[in-house]
């Protein structure tokens, strides 16, 4: 079975703090894909990143960075110098090679960035 | 540059009524999906389609039916709405399997009273 766990239900930080959102996954597939989506208060889902299981390089995009570790089945997301506009629900998701593209979502982490 | 479009955006139904949510994509994607989002549970797959004329059950299919008569459209039907179907519904599409980015619609807020 495939599963994604985001143990942090809610996180509250003050602007300019760094924050890391945790994501742990389970899959038996050797080839799989991991995603992060952002859902701002307006409700739409915004794609942030996709990584495949063969690429363990960390990735940085502006204030965002992702740490993928197969050894611990984790794909954590860090926001550096958080801003109020980062306030949103963040979802980690998994798609296995046998999934016909279906996404398995974690429960989501609500991030509140206070001014 | 429409992408994935869902209609309606908001709807209030009475228990027992029926309705259809329409999803349309203009990216010529083969795969289409319907998810529902409930508080604290993330998004869960209801039904999906891997091509025109095909449909398959997802994680939570009970109470819903779907049809994919045209490649660009994926309809989600509620034959007899129940309060447990109060949720936010998201349609999504992708070109192929897991390797490709999945594009989501903006969501449809459904309340069953």
Coordinates of C-alpha atoms in Angstrom, one line a residue:
Chain A
X1 CA 0.0 0.0 0.0
X2 CA 1.1 3.5 -0.6
X3 CA 0.8 6.2 2.0
X4 CA 1.9 9.8 2.7
X5 CA 2.1 11.2 6.2
X6 CA 2.4 14.8 7.1
X7 CA 2.6 14.6 10.9
X8 CA 2.5 18.4 11.4
X9 CA -1.2 19.5 11.2
X10 CA -0.6 23.2 11.9
X11 CA 2.6 25.3 12.1
X12 CA 2.7 28.9 13.2
X13 CA 5.8 31.1 12.7
X14 CA 6.6 34.7 12.7
X15 CA 7.6 36.4 9.5
X16 CA 11.3 35.9 8.5
X17 CA 11.6 32.7 10.4
X18 CA 12.6 29.5 8.5
X19 CA 10.1 26.6 8.6
X20 CA 10.4 23.0 7.5
X21 CA 7.4 20.9 6.6
X22 CA 7.8 17.2 7.0
X23 CA 6.7 14.5 4.6
X24 CA 7.2 10.8 5.0
X25 CA 6.0 8.3 2.4
X26 CA 5.6 4.6 2.0
X27 CA 5.6 2.7 -1.3
X28 CA 6.9 -0.6 -2.7
X29 CA 7.4 0.8 -6.2
X30 CA 11.0 1.3 -7.2
X31 CA 10.1 4.1 -9.5
X32 CA 7.8 6.8 -8.0
X33 CA 7.3 10.5 -8.0
X34 CA 6.9 13.0 -5.1
X35 CA 5.1 16.3 -5.3
X36 CA 4.4 19.3 -3.2
X37 CA 1.3 21.5 -3.7
X38 CA 0.4 24.7 -2.1
X39 CA -3.3 25.6 -1.4
X40 CA -3.7 29.3 -0.5
X41 CA -6.8 30.6 1.2
X42 CA -8.4 31.1 -2.2
X43 CA -8.6 27.4 -2.5
X44 CA -6.8 26.4 -5.7
X45 CA -3.9 23.9 -5.8
X46 CA -0.6 25.3 -6.9
X47 CA 2.0 22.9 -8.1
X48 CA 5.4 23.5 -6.5
X49 CA 7.7 20.6 -7.3
X50 CA 7.9 17.1 -8.7
X51 CA 10.9 14.7 -8.0
X52 CA 11.4 11.2 -9.2
X53 CA 12.8 8.4 -7.0
X54 CA 16.1 8.3 -8.9
X55 CA 17.0 11.9 -8.3
X56 CA 18.0 12.6 -4.7
X57 CA 19.6 15.9 -5.3
X58 CA 18.2 18.6 -3.1
X59 CA 16.6 21.4 -5.0
X60 CA 16.4 25.1 -4.3
X61 CA 14.0 27.6 -5.9
X62 CA 14.3 31.0 -4.4
X63 CA 13.2 30.8 -0.7
X64 CA 12.0 27.2 -1.2
X65 CA 14.1 24.1 -0.9
X66 CA 13.4 20.4 -0.8
X67 CA 15.4 17.6 0.9
X68 CA 14.7 14.2 -0.5
X69 CA 16.1 11.2 1.4
X70 CA 15.3 7.7 0.2
X71 CA 17.0 6.2 3.2
X72 CA 14.4 7.7 5.5
X73 CA 11.5 7.9 2.9
X74 CA 11.2 11.6 3.5
X75 CA 10.7 14.6 1.2
X76 CA 10.8 17.7 3.4
X77 CA 10.1 21.2 2.3
X78 CA 11.8 24.3 3.8
X79 CA 10.8 27.9 3.4
X80 CA 13.5 30.3 4.3
X81 CA 12.7 33.8 5.6
X82 CA 9.0 33.1 5.6
X83 CA 6.5 35.7 4.5
X84 CA 2.8 36.3 5.2
X85 CA 2.0 35.3 1.6
X86 CA 3.4 31.8 2.4
X87 CA 0.4 31.2 4.7
X88 CA -1.4 28.3 3.1
X89 CA -2.1 24.6 3.4
X90 CA 0.8 22.5 1.9
X91 CA 0.3 19.0 0.6
X92 CA 2.8 16.3 -0.1
X93 CA 1.8 13.7 -2.6
X94 CA 3.1 10.4 -4.1
X95 CA 2.5 8.8 -7.4
X96 CA 3.9 5.3 -8.1
X97 CA 4.8 3.9 -11.4
X98 CA 1.8 1.5 -11.2
X99 CA -0.6 4.3 -10.3
X100 CA -1.7 5.5 -13.7
X101 CA -0.9 8.9 -12.5
X102 CA -3.0 8.8 -9.4
X103 CA -1.8 11.0 -6.5
X104 CA -1.8 9.8 -2.9
X105 CA -2.0 12.9 -0.7
X106 CA -0.9 13.5 2.8
X107 CA -3.3 15.2 5.2
X108 CA -1.8 18.6 4.6
X109 CA 0.0 21.0 6.9
X110 CA -1.5 24.4 7.6
X111 CA 1.2 27.1 7.8
X112 CA 0.4 30.4 9.3
X113 CA 3.0 33.1 9.0
X114 CA 2.3 36.0 11.3
X115 CA 3.6 39.5 10.6
Chain B
X1 CA -5.1 29.5 -21.6
X2 CA -8.0 27.8 -19.7
X3 CA -6.3 24.6 -18.5
X4 CA -8.7 22.6 -16.3
X5 CA -12.1 24.2 -15.8
X6 CA -14.8 23.1 -13.4
X7 CA -18.4 24.0 -13.3
X8 CA -20.2 24.9 -11.2
X9 CA -17.9 26.6 -8.6
X10 CA -20.5 26.6 -5.8
X11 CA -23.7 24.6 -5.3
X12 CA -26.1 23.9 -2.5
X13 CA -28.1 20.7 -2.8
X14 CA -30.9 19.2 -0.8
X15 CA -30.5 15.6 0.4
X16 CA -31.7 13.3 -2.3
X17 CA -31.2 15.7 -5.2
X18 CA -29.0 14.8 -8.1
X19 CA -26.4 16.9 -9.9
X20 CA -23.5 16.7 -12.3
X21 CA -20.1 18.4 -12.0
X22 CA -18.4 19.1 -15.3
X23 CA -14.7 19.1 -15.8
X24 CA -13.2 20.3 -19.1
X25 CA -9.5 20.4 -20.1
X26 CA -8.0 21.9 -23.2
X27 CA -4.6 20.3 -23.0
X28 CA -5.4 17.1 -24.9
X29 CA -4.6 15.1 -21.8
X30 CA -5.4 11.4 -21.7
X31 CA -5.8 11.1 -18.0
X32 CA -8.5 12.8 -15.9
X33 CA -9.3 12.5 -12.2
X34 CA -11.9 13.5 -9.6
X35 CA -10.8 14.1 -6.1
X36 CA -12.6 15.3 -3.0
X37 CA -11.1 17.3 -0.2
X38 CA -12.3 17.1 3.4
X39 CA -10.8 18.8 6.4
X40 CA -7.8 16.9 7.9
X41 CA -7.9 14.2 5.2
X42 CA -6.1 15.7 2.2
X43 CA -7.5 14.9 -1.2
X44 CA -8.9 11.5 -1.9
X45 CA -9.4 10.0 -5.4
X46 CA -13.0 9.3 -6.3
X47 CA -12.8 8.1 -9.9
X48 CA -10.4 8.5 -12.8
X49 CA -10.1 7.9 -16.5
X50 CA -7.2 6.8 -18.6
X51 CA -8.8 7.7 -21.9
X52 CA -12.0 8.5 -23.7
X53 CA -14.7 6.0 -22.9
X54 CA -12.9 4.5 -19.9
X55 CA -13.5 5.0 -16.2
X56 CA -12.2 3.4 -13.0
X57 CA -12.8 3.6 -9.3
X58 CA -10.5 5.4 -7.0
X59 CA -10.3 5.3 -3.2
X60 CA -13.8 6.6 -2.4
X61 CA -16.2 5.9 -5.3
X62 CA -19.4 5.1 -3.5
X63 CA -22.3 7.4 -4.2
X64 CA -20.7 8.8 -7.4
X65 CA -20.7 8.0 -11.1
X66 CA -18.6 9.3 -13.9
X67 CA -18.5 9.4 -17.6
X68 CA -15.8 10.3 -20.2
X69 CA -17.7 10.4 -23.5
X70 CA -15.3 13.0 -24.9
X71 CA -11.6 13.2 -24.3
X72 CA -11.8 16.7 -23.0
X73 CA -14.6 16.2 -20.6
X74 CA -15.0 14.2 -17.4
X75 CA -18.3 14.3 -15.6
X76 CA -18.9 13.5 -12.0
X77 CA -22.5 12.7 -11.0
X78 CA -24.2 12.4 -7.7
X79 CA -27.5 10.5 -8.1
X80 CA -28.9 11.0 -4.7
X81 CA -26.9 13.5 -2.7
X82 CA -26.1 12.9 1.0
X83 CA -24.8 15.3 3.6
X84 CA -21.6 13.2 3.7
X85 CA -20.9 14.4 0.2
X86 CA -20.5 17.9 1.3
X87 CA -16.9 18.6 0.2
X88 CA -14.7 20.5 -2.1
X89 CA -14.3 18.6 -5.4
X90 CA -11.2 18.9 -7.6
X91 CA -10.8 17.8 -11.1
X92 CA -7.3 17.1 -12.5
X93 CA -5.8 16.0 -15.8
X94 CA -2.4 14.8 -17.0
X95 CA -0.8 13.8 -20.2
X96 CA 0.3 10.4 -19.1
X97 CA 1.2 8.5 -16.1
X98 CA 3.1 9.3 -12.9
X99 CA 6.0 11.1 -14.6
X100 CA 3.9 14.0 -15.7
X101 CA 2.6 17.0 -13.9
X102 CA -1.0 16.8 -12.9
X103 CA -3.0 20.0 -13.4
X104 CA -5.8 20.8 -11.1
X105 CA -9.0 22.8 -11.6
X106 CA -10.0 25.5 -9.2
X107 CA -12.4 23.4 -7.2
X108 CA -16.1 23.1 -6.8
X109 CA -17.7 23.7 -3.4
X110 CA -20.7 21.5 -2.8
X111 CA -22.9 21.6 0.3
X112 CA -25.6 19.1 0.8
X113 CA -28.3 20.1 3.4

